[in-house]
PDB file of C-alpha atoms in Angstrom:
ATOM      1  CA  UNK A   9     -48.513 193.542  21.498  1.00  0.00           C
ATOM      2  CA  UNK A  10     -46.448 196.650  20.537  1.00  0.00           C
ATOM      3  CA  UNK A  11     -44.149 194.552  17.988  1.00  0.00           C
ATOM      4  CA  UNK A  12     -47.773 193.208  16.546  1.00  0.00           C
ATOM      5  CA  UNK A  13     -48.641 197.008  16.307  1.00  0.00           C
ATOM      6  CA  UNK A  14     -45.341 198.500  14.285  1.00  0.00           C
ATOM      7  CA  UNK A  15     -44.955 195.368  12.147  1.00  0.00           C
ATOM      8  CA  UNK A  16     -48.811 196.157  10.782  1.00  0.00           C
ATOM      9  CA  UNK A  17     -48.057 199.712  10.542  1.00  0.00           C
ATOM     10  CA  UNK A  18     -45.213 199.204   8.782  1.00  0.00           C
ATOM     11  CA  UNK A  19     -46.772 196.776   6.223  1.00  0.00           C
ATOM     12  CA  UNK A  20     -49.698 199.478   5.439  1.00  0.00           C
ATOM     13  CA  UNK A  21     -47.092 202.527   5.077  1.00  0.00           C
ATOM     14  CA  UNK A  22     -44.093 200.546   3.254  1.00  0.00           C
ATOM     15  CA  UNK A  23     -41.929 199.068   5.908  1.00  0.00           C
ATOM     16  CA  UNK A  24     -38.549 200.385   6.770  1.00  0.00           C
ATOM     17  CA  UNK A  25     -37.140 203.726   6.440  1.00  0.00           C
ATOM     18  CA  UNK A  26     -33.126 203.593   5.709  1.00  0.00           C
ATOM     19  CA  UNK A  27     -33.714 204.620   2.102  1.00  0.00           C
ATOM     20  CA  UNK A  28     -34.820 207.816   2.746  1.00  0.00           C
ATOM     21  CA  UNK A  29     -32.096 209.332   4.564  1.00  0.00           C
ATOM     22  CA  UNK A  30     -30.366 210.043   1.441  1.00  0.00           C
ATOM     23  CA  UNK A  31     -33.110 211.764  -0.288  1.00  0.00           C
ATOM     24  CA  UNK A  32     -33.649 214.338   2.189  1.00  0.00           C
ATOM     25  CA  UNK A  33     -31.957 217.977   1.968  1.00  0.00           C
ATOM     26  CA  UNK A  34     -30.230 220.557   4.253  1.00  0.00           C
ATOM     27  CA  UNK A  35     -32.887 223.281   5.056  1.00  0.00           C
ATOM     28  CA  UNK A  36     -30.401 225.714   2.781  1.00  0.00           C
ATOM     29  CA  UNK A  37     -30.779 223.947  -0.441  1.00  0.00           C
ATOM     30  CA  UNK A  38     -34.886 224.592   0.143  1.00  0.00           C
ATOM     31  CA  UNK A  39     -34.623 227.926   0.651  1.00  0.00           C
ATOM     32  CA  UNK A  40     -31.972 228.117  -2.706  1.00  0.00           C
ATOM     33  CA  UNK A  41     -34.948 226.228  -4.615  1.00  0.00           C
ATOM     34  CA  UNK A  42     -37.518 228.742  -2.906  1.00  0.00           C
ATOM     35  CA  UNK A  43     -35.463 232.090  -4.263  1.00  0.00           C
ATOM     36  CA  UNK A  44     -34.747 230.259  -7.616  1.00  0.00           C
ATOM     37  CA  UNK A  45     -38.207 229.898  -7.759  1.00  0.00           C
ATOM     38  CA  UNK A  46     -39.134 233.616  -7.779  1.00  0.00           C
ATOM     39  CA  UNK A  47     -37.372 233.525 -11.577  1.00  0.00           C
ATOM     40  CA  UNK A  48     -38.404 230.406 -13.163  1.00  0.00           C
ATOM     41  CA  UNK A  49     -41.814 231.497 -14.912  1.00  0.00           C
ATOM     42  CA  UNK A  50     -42.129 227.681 -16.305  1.00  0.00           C
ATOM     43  CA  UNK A  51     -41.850 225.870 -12.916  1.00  0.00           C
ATOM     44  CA  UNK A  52     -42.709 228.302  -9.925  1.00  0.00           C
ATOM     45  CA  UNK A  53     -43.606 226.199  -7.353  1.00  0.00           C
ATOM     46  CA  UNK A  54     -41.466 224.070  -4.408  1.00  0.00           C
ATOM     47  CA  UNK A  55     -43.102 221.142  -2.726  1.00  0.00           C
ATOM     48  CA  UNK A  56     -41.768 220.381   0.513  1.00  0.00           C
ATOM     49  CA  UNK A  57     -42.354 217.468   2.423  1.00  0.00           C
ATOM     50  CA  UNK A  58     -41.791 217.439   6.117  1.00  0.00           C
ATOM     51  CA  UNK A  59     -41.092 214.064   7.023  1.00  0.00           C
ATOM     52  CA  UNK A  60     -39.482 212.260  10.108  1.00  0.00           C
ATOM     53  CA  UNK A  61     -37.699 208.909   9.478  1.00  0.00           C
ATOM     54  CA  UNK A  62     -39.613 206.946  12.374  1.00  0.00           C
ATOM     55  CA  UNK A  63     -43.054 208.207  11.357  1.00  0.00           C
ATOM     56  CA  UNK A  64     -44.574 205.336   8.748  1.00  0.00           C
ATOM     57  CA  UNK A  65     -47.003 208.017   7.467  1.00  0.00           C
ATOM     58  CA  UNK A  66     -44.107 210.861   6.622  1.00  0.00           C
ATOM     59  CA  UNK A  67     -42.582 207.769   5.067  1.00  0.00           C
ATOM     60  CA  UNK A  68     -45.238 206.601   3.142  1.00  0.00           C
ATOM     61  CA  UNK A  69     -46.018 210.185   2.027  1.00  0.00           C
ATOM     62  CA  UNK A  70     -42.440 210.525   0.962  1.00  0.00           C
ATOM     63  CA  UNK A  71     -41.964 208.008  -1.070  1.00  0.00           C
ATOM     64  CA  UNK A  72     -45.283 208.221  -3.183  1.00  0.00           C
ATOM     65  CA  UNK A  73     -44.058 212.032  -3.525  1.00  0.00           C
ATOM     66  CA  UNK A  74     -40.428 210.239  -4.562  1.00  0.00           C
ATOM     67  CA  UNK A  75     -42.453 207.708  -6.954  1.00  0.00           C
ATOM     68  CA  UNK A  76     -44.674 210.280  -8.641  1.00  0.00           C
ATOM     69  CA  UNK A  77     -41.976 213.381  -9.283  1.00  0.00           C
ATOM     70  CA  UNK A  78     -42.039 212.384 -13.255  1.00  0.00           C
ATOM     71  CA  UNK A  79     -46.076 213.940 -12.923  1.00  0.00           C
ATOM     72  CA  UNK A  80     -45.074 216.825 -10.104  1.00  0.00           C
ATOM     73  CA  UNK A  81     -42.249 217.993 -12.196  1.00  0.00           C
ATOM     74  CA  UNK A  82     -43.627 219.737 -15.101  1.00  0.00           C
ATOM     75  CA  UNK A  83     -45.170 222.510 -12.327  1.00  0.00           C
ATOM     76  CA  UNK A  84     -43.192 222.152  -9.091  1.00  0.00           C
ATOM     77  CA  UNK A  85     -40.133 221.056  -7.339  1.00  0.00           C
ATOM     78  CA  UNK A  86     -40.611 218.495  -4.756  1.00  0.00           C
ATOM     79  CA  UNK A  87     -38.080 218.379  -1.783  1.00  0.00           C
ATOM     80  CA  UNK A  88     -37.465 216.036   1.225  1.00  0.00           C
ATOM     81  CA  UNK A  89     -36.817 217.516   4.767  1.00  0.00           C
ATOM     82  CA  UNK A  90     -35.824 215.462   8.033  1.00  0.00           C
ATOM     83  CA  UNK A  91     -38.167 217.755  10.244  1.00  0.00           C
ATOM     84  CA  UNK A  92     -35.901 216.268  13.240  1.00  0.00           C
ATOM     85  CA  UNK A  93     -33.161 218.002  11.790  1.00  0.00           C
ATOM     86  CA  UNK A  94     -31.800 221.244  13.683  1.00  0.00           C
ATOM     87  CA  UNK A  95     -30.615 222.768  10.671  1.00  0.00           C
ATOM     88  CA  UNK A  96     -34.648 222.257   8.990  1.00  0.00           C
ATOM     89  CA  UNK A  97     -36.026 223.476  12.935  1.00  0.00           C
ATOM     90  CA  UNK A  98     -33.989 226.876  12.717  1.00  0.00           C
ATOM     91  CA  UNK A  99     -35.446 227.446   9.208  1.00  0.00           C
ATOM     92  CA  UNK A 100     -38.909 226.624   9.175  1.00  0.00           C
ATOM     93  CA  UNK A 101     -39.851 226.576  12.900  1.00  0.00           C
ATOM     94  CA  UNK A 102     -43.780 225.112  13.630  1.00  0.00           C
ATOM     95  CA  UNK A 103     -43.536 221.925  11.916  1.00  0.00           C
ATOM     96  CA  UNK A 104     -44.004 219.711  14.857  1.00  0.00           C
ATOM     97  CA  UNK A 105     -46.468 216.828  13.338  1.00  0.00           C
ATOM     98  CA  UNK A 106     -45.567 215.058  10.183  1.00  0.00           C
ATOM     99  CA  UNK A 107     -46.075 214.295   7.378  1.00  0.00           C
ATOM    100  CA  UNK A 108     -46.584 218.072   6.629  1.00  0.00           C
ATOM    101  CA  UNK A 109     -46.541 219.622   3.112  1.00  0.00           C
ATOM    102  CA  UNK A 110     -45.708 223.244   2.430  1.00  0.00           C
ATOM    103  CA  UNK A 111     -46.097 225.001  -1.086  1.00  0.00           C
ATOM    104  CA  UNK A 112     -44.096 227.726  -2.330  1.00  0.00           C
ATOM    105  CA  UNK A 113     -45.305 229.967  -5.287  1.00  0.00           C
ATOM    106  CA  UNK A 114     -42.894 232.235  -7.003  1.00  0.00           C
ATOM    107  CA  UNK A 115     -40.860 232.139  -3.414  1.00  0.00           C
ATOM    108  CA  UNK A 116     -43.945 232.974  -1.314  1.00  0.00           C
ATOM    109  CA  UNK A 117     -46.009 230.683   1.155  1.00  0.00           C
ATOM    110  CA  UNK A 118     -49.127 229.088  -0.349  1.00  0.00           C
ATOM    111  CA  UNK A 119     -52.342 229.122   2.387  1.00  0.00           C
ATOM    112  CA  UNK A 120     -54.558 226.401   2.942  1.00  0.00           C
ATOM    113  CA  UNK A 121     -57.610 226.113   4.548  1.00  0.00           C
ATOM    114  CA  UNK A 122     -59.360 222.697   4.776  1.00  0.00           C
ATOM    115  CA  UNK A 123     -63.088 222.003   5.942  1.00  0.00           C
ATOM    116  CA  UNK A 124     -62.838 222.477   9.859  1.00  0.00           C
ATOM    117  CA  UNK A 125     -59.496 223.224  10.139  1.00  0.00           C
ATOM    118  CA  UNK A 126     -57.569 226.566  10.807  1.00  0.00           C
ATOM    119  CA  UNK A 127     -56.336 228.246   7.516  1.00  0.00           C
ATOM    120  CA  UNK A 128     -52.446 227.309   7.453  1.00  0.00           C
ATOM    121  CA  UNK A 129     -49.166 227.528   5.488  1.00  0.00           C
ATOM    122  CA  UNK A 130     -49.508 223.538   5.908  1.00  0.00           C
ATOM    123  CA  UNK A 131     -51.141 220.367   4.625  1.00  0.00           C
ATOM    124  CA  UNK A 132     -51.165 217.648   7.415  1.00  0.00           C
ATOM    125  CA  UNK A 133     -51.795 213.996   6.211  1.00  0.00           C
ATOM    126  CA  UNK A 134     -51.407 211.511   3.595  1.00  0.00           C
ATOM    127  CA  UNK A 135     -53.010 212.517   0.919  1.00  0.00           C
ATOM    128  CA  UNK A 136     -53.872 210.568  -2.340  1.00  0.00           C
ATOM    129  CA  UNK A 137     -51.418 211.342  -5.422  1.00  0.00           C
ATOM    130  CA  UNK A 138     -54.471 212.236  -7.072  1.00  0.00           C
ATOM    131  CA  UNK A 139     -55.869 214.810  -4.385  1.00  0.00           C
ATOM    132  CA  UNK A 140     -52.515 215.991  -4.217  1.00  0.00           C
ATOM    133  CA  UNK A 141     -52.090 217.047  -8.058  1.00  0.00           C
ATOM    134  CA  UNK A 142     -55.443 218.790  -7.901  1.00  0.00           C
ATOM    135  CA  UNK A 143     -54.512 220.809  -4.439  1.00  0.00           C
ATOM    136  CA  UNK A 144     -51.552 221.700  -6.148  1.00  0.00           C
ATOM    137  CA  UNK A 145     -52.917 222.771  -9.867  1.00  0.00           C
ATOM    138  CA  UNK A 146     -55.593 224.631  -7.946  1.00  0.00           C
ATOM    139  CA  UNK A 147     -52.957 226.510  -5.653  1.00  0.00           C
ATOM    140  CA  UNK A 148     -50.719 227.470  -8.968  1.00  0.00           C
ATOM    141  CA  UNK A 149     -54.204 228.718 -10.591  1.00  0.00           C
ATOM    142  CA  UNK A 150     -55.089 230.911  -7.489  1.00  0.00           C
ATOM    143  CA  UNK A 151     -51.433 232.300  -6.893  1.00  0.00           C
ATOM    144  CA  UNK A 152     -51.527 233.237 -10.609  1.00  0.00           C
ATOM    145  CA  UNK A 153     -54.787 235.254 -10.107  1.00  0.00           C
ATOM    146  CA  UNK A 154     -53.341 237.323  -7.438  1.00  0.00           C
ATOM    147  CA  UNK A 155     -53.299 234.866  -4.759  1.00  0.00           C
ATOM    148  CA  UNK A 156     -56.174 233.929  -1.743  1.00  0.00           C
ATOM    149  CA  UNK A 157     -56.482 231.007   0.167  1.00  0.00           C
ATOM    150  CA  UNK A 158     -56.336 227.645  -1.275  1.00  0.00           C
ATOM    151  CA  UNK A 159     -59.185 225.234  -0.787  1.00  0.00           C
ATOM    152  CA  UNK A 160     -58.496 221.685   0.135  1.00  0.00           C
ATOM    153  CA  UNK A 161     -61.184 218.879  -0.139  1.00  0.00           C
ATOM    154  CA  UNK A 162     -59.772 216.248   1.320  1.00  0.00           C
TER     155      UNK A 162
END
């Protein structure tokens, strides 16, 4: 049955989703980070996750990005979006599946291209914490070379 369905997917992804309201920002304190970021030679990089409160899988992706910021911030800010939010549509239109994960570097977009996919400004999925860290050391490496496409594995 469909309450059989949702009560499974919310025991794989975490359960509810009240709690992370509060740790998501308007789309103008992003684009604050993203300009501070064009100055801050130690930490040049902005992580955002584009997550809708219904989705499990946003949720789930959220929250391990929430749990693991002690490891992402010595080379990036990590924010929260509600991608349902008008204010987050107006300023980063195209995000229409989530959980979605842009990268910033030094203010600019990062580009991804994984294995079969279209090269994009975005990184669809759930990915491991570990996967994650290396996509994300690899992306600061090639921006600091000059830039290029990122390569994703997973």
């Amino acid at each position: 049955s469909e309450m059989c369905i949702r009560d499974s997917i919310n025991a794989e992804y975490g359960g509810g989703v009240s709690d992370m309201e509060e740790h998501c920002r308007p789309w103008s304190e992003v684009a604050a980070a993203v300009s501070a970021s064009t100055a801050a030679p130690a930490k040049p990089m902005v992580l955002v996750c584009f997550m809708q409160q219904w989705c499990p899988p946003a949720v789930h992706t959220a929250r391990m990005l929430l749990d693991a910021q002690k490891e992402l911030a010595g080379f990036a800010d990590v924010l929260m979006v509600d991608a349902d939010s008008q204010d987050v549509r107006d300023g980063f239109p195209g995000v229409v599946c989530t959980p979605a994960l842009v990268l910033f570097y030094k203010g600019a977009l990062v580009r991804f291209q994984r294995q079969s996919w279209p090269e994009d400004s975005k990184l669809m999925g759930c990915p491991e914490l570990a996967d994650l860290i290396d996509t994300l050391h690899c992306a600061r490496q090639t921006s600091e070379q000059g830039g290029g496409v990122v390569l994703v594995e997973w």
